[in-house]
Amino acid sequence: GGREPIARFEHGSESREHSSPPSMAVVRAAQHALALNRRVGDARRSRLARLVRRWRAHLASAGLHAQGLGFPVQSLRWPAGLDAASVHATLKRRAVDAVLSRAHGAGSGARLSFLLTANHPAAAVDQAARTLIDVVASRMRDACAIVTGVAP
């Protein structure tokens, strides 16, 4: 380019350091990932999509709804009155991994998110969903008992 665009770039640039090219290990890893994607990428994405649909169907059957559309990170729309941190701790004790985080937006509180991968067996997705549903249902019964004064 001309001198003026180069001078503007140099003046506005936050980096004037020389950058090294990627290492051979990084290049080989990228080549391997691309080859793997050509061989099995479509099948793995399809399997992941089926697992996400399966997860969402389990939750919907219990009146729970996941956010995240078809993406592998599925966050639970949290039922009012439930303590997400307590549910998270119970799930952890029952060998279901979830991420507890702060929700964003109006009425924000905590939320639980689950990461599904194509490596998860369908039975593991089923078991995790059943465990989540069981824990939430138990907490909802307990919450109702406190409000009504009637033991579950």
PDB file of C-alpha atoms in Angstrom:
ATOM      1  CA  GLY A   1       0.000   0.000   0.000  1.00  0.00           C
ATOM      2  CA  GLY A   2       0.900   3.647  -0.077  1.00  0.00           C
ATOM      3  CA  ARG A   3       2.823   5.439   2.633  1.00  0.00           C
ATOM      4  CA  GLU A   4      -0.229   7.168   4.123  1.00  0.00           C
ATOM      5  CA  PRO A   5      -2.236   3.951   4.837  1.00  0.00           C
ATOM      6  CA  ILE A   6       0.871   2.298   6.260  1.00  0.00           C
ATOM      7  CA  ALA A   7       1.611   5.301   8.455  1.00  0.00           C
ATOM      8  CA  ARG A   8      -2.033   5.283   9.724  1.00  0.00           C
ATOM      9  CA  PHE A   9      -1.762   1.584  10.458  1.00  0.00           C
ATOM     10  CA  GLU A  10       1.521   1.977  12.317  1.00  0.00           C
ATOM     11  CA  HIS A  11       0.129   4.887  14.321  1.00  0.00           C
ATOM     12  CA  GLY A  12      -3.086   3.064  15.292  1.00  0.00           C
ATOM     13  CA  SER A  13      -1.629  -0.401  15.682  1.00  0.00           C
ATOM     14  CA  GLU A  14      -1.272  -1.820  19.163  1.00  0.00           C
ATOM     15  CA  SER A  15       1.363  -4.274  18.064  1.00  0.00           C
ATOM     16  CA  ARG A  16       4.549  -3.677  16.161  1.00  0.00           C
ATOM     17  CA  GLU A  17       6.206  -6.904  17.181  1.00  0.00           C
ATOM     18  CA  HIS A  18       7.241  -9.537  14.710  1.00  0.00           C
ATOM     19  CA  SER A  19       5.099 -12.630  15.013  1.00  0.00           C
ATOM     20  CA  SER A  20       6.612 -16.043  14.501  1.00  0.00           C
ATOM     21  CA  PRO A  21       4.919 -18.500  12.183  1.00  0.00           C
ATOM     22  CA  PRO A  22       3.063 -21.398  13.809  1.00  0.00           C
ATOM     23  CA  SER A  23       5.197 -24.283  14.998  1.00  0.00           C
ATOM     24  CA  MET A  24       5.308 -27.511  12.996  1.00  0.00           C
ATOM     25  CA  ALA A  25       3.394 -29.228  15.815  1.00  0.00           C
ATOM     26  CA  VAL A  26       0.553 -26.718  15.465  1.00  0.00           C
ATOM     27  CA  VAL A  27       0.516 -27.119  11.675  1.00  0.00           C
ATOM     28  CA  ARG A  28       0.429 -30.934  11.968  1.00  0.00           C
ATOM     29  CA  ALA A  29      -2.355 -30.774  14.585  1.00  0.00           C
ATOM     30  CA  ALA A  30      -4.408 -28.533  12.306  1.00  0.00           C
ATOM     31  CA  GLN A  31      -3.833 -30.860   9.342  1.00  0.00           C
ATOM     32  CA  HIS A  32      -4.897 -33.841  11.462  1.00  0.00           C
ATOM     33  CA  ALA A  33      -8.041 -32.033  12.668  1.00  0.00           C
ATOM     34  CA  LEU A  34      -9.004 -31.121   9.108  1.00  0.00           C
ATOM     35  CA  ALA A  35      -8.447 -34.699   7.888  1.00  0.00           C
ATOM     36  CA  LEU A  36     -10.487 -36.059  10.796  1.00  0.00           C
ATOM     37  CA  ASN A  37     -13.258 -33.586  10.037  1.00  0.00           C
ATOM     38  CA  ARG A  38     -13.328 -34.722   6.377  1.00  0.00           C
ATOM     39  CA  ARG A  39     -13.591 -38.386   7.438  1.00  0.00           C
ATOM     40  CA  VAL A  40     -16.019 -38.280  10.369  1.00  0.00           C
ATOM     41  CA  GLY A  41     -17.065 -34.676  10.961  1.00  0.00           C
ATOM     42  CA  ASP A  42     -20.556 -34.934   9.457  1.00  0.00           C
ATOM     43  CA  ALA A  43     -21.316 -38.150  11.336  1.00  0.00           C
ATOM     44  CA  ARG A  44     -20.104 -36.709  14.652  1.00  0.00           C
ATOM     45  CA  ARG A  45     -22.100 -33.498  14.199  1.00  0.00           C
ATOM     46  CA  SER A  46     -25.180 -35.554  13.349  1.00  0.00           C
ATOM     47  CA  ARG A  47     -24.706 -37.730  16.435  1.00  0.00           C
ATOM     48  CA  LEU A  48     -24.269 -34.643  18.617  1.00  0.00           C
ATOM     49  CA  ALA A  49     -27.462 -33.112  17.200  1.00  0.00           C
ATOM     50  CA  ARG A  50     -29.356 -36.334  18.036  1.00  0.00           C
ATOM     51  CA  LEU A  51     -27.999 -36.306  21.597  1.00  0.00           C
ATOM     52  CA  VAL A  52     -29.002 -32.658  22.091  1.00  0.00           C
ATOM     53  CA  ARG A  53     -32.535 -33.421  20.805  1.00  0.00           C
ATOM     54  CA  ARG A  54     -32.690 -36.433  23.132  1.00  0.00           C
ATOM     55  CA  TRP A  55     -31.603 -34.297  26.133  1.00  0.00           C
ATOM     56  CA  ARG A  56     -34.137 -31.589  25.339  1.00  0.00           C
ATOM     57  CA  ALA A  57     -36.939 -34.158  24.897  1.00  0.00           C
ATOM     58  CA  HIS A  58     -36.187 -35.646  28.325  1.00  0.00           C
ATOM     59  CA  LEU A  59     -36.331 -32.224  29.946  1.00  0.00           C
ATOM     60  CA  ALA A  60     -39.477 -31.187  28.063  1.00  0.00           C
ATOM     61  CA  SER A  61     -41.249 -34.373  29.186  1.00  0.00           C
ATOM     62  CA  ALA A  62     -40.768 -33.167  32.776  1.00  0.00           C
ATOM     63  CA  GLY A  63     -41.792 -29.573  32.069  1.00  0.00           C
ATOM     64  CA  LEU A  64     -38.229 -28.271  32.049  1.00  0.00           C
ATOM     65  CA  HIS A  65     -36.803 -26.299  29.160  1.00  0.00           C
ATOM     66  CA  ALA A  66     -33.227 -25.970  28.004  1.00  0.00           C
ATOM     67  CA  GLN A  67     -31.840 -22.897  26.314  1.00  0.00           C
ATOM     68  CA  GLY A  68     -29.197 -23.276  23.665  1.00  0.00           C
ATOM     69  CA  LEU A  69     -31.153 -24.537  20.661  1.00  0.00           C
ATOM     70  CA  GLY A  70     -29.111 -27.212  18.932  1.00  0.00           C
ATOM     71  CA  PHE A  71     -25.828 -26.198  20.437  1.00  0.00           C
ATOM     72  CA  PRO A  72     -23.932 -28.550  22.755  1.00  0.00           C
ATOM     73  CA  VAL A  73     -24.094 -26.121  25.706  1.00  0.00           C
ATOM     74  CA  GLN A  74     -27.568 -26.532  27.187  1.00  0.00           C
ATOM     75  CA  SER A  75     -28.599 -24.171  29.986  1.00  0.00           C
ATOM     76  CA  LEU A  76     -31.646 -24.839  32.088  1.00  0.00           C
ATOM     77  CA  ARG A  77     -34.406 -22.255  32.340  1.00  0.00           C
ATOM     78  CA  TRP A  78     -34.518 -22.283  36.090  1.00  0.00           C
ATOM     79  CA  PRO A  79     -37.846 -22.922  37.854  1.00  0.00           C
ATOM     80  CA  ALA A  80     -38.713 -20.086  40.259  1.00  0.00           C
ATOM     81  CA  GLY A  81     -37.969 -20.776  43.895  1.00  0.00           C
ATOM     82  CA  LEU A  82     -35.276 -23.399  43.370  1.00  0.00           C
ATOM     83  CA  ASP A  83     -31.742 -22.966  44.649  1.00  0.00           C
ATOM     84  CA  ALA A  84     -29.480 -23.691  41.670  1.00  0.00           C
ATOM     85  CA  ALA A  85     -26.378 -24.013  43.868  1.00  0.00           C
ATOM     86  CA  SER A  86     -28.027 -26.708  45.974  1.00  0.00           C
ATOM     87  CA  VAL A  87     -29.189 -28.607  42.892  1.00  0.00           C
ATOM     88  CA  HIS A  88     -25.683 -28.286  41.432  1.00  0.00           C
ATOM     89  CA  ALA A  89     -24.139 -29.768  44.596  1.00  0.00           C
ATOM     90  CA  THR A  90     -26.616 -32.662  44.587  1.00  0.00           C
ATOM     91  CA  LEU A  91     -25.970 -33.388  40.914  1.00  0.00           C
ATOM     92  CA  LYS A  92     -22.230 -33.411  41.574  1.00  0.00           C
ATOM     93  CA  ARG A  93     -22.697 -35.940  44.390  1.00  0.00           C
ATOM     94  CA  ARG A  94     -24.728 -38.056  41.964  1.00  0.00           C
ATOM     95  CA  ALA A  95     -21.950 -37.923  39.319  1.00  0.00           C
ATOM     96  CA  VAL A  96     -23.643 -35.468  36.938  1.00  0.00           C
ATOM     97  CA  ASP A  97     -21.340 -32.644  35.871  1.00  0.00           C
ATOM     98  CA  ALA A  98     -22.871 -29.221  35.314  1.00  0.00           C
ATOM     99  CA  VAL A  99     -21.608 -25.646  35.296  1.00  0.00           C
ATOM    100  CA  LEU A 100     -23.142 -23.270  37.824  1.00  0.00           C
ATOM    101  CA  SER A 101     -23.077 -19.672  36.624  1.00  0.00           C
ATOM    102  CA  ARG A 102     -24.827 -16.358  37.036  1.00  0.00           C
ATOM    103  CA  ALA A 103     -27.688 -15.796  34.602  1.00  0.00           C
ATOM    104  CA  HIS A 104     -27.874 -12.542  32.665  1.00  0.00           C
ATOM    105  CA  GLY A 105     -30.834 -10.264  32.132  1.00  0.00           C
ATOM    106  CA  ALA A 106     -33.992  -9.423  34.014  1.00  0.00           C
ATOM    107  CA  GLY A 107     -34.713 -11.622  36.989  1.00  0.00           C
ATOM    108  CA  SER A 108     -31.225 -13.024  36.772  1.00  0.00           C
ATOM    109  CA  GLY A 109     -30.019 -15.456  39.354  1.00  0.00           C
ATOM    110  CA  ALA A 110     -28.083 -18.664  38.936  1.00  0.00           C
ATOM    111  CA  ARG A 111     -28.307 -21.128  36.095  1.00  0.00           C
ATOM    112  CA  LEU A 112     -27.032 -24.590  35.368  1.00  0.00           C
ATOM    113  CA  SER A 113     -25.470 -25.480  32.053  1.00  0.00           C
ATOM    114  CA  PHE A 114     -24.618 -28.870  30.633  1.00  0.00           C
ATOM    115  CA  LEU A 115     -22.125 -29.621  27.860  1.00  0.00           C
ATOM    116  CA  LEU A 116     -22.991 -32.490  25.564  1.00  0.00           C
ATOM    117  CA  THR A 117     -20.422 -34.046  23.245  1.00  0.00           C
ATOM    118  CA  ALA A 118     -20.597 -36.606  20.473  1.00  0.00           C
ATOM    119  CA  ASN A 119     -18.530 -38.879  22.742  1.00  0.00           C
ATOM    120  CA  HIS A 120     -21.318 -39.169  25.323  1.00  0.00           C
ATOM    121  CA  PRO A 121     -23.141 -42.497  25.110  1.00  0.00           C
ATOM    122  CA  ALA A 122     -26.912 -42.060  24.703  1.00  0.00           C
ATOM    123  CA  ALA A 123     -27.370 -43.980  27.974  1.00  0.00           C
ATOM    124  CA  ALA A 124     -25.231 -41.404  29.806  1.00  0.00           C
ATOM    125  CA  VAL A 125     -27.346 -38.543  28.410  1.00  0.00           C
ATOM    126  CA  ASP A 126     -30.499 -40.403  29.480  1.00  0.00           C
ATOM    127  CA  GLN A 127     -29.139 -41.028  32.977  1.00  0.00           C
ATOM    128  CA  ALA A 128     -27.983 -37.431  33.434  1.00  0.00           C
ATOM    129  CA  ALA A 129     -31.383 -36.120  32.314  1.00  0.00           C
ATOM    130  CA  ARG A 130     -33.240 -38.531  34.627  1.00  0.00           C
ATOM    131  CA  THR A 131     -31.021 -37.545  37.545  1.00  0.00           C
ATOM    132  CA  LEU A 132     -31.544 -33.834  36.861  1.00  0.00           C
ATOM    133  CA  ILE A 133     -35.312 -34.320  36.582  1.00  0.00           C
ATOM    134  CA  ASP A 134     -35.379 -36.350  39.800  1.00  0.00           C
ATOM    135  CA  VAL A 135     -33.392 -33.747  41.747  1.00  0.00           C
ATOM    136  CA  VAL A 136     -35.476 -30.828  40.458  1.00  0.00           C
ATOM    137  CA  ALA A 137     -38.752 -32.684  41.131  1.00  0.00           C
ATOM    138  CA  SER A 138     -37.603 -33.491  44.664  1.00  0.00           C
ATOM    139  CA  ARG A 139     -36.674 -29.853  45.312  1.00  0.00           C
ATOM    140  CA  MET A 140     -40.010 -28.674  43.889  1.00  0.00           C
ATOM    141  CA  ARG A 141     -41.896 -31.060  46.223  1.00  0.00           C
ATOM    142  CA  ASP A 142     -39.867 -29.791  49.171  1.00  0.00           C
ATOM    143  CA  ALA A 143     -40.558 -26.163  48.186  1.00  0.00           C
ATOM    144  CA  CYS A 144     -44.300 -26.891  47.939  1.00  0.00           C
ATOM    145  CA  ALA A 145     -44.269 -28.571  51.346  1.00  0.00           C
ATOM    146  CA  ILE A 146     -42.660 -25.508  52.906  1.00  0.00           C
ATOM    147  CA  VAL A 147     -45.203 -23.169  51.319  1.00  0.00           C
ATOM    148  CA  THR A 148     -48.264 -25.294  52.071  1.00  0.00           C
ATOM    149  CA  GLY A 149     -47.088 -26.845  55.306  1.00  0.00           C
ATOM    150  CA  VAL A 150     -47.925 -30.286  53.909  1.00  0.00           C
ATOM    151  CA  ALA A 151     -45.165 -32.895  53.912  1.00  0.00           C
ATOM    152  CA  PRO A 152     -44.391 -34.441  50.504  1.00  0.00           C
TER     153      PRO A 152
END
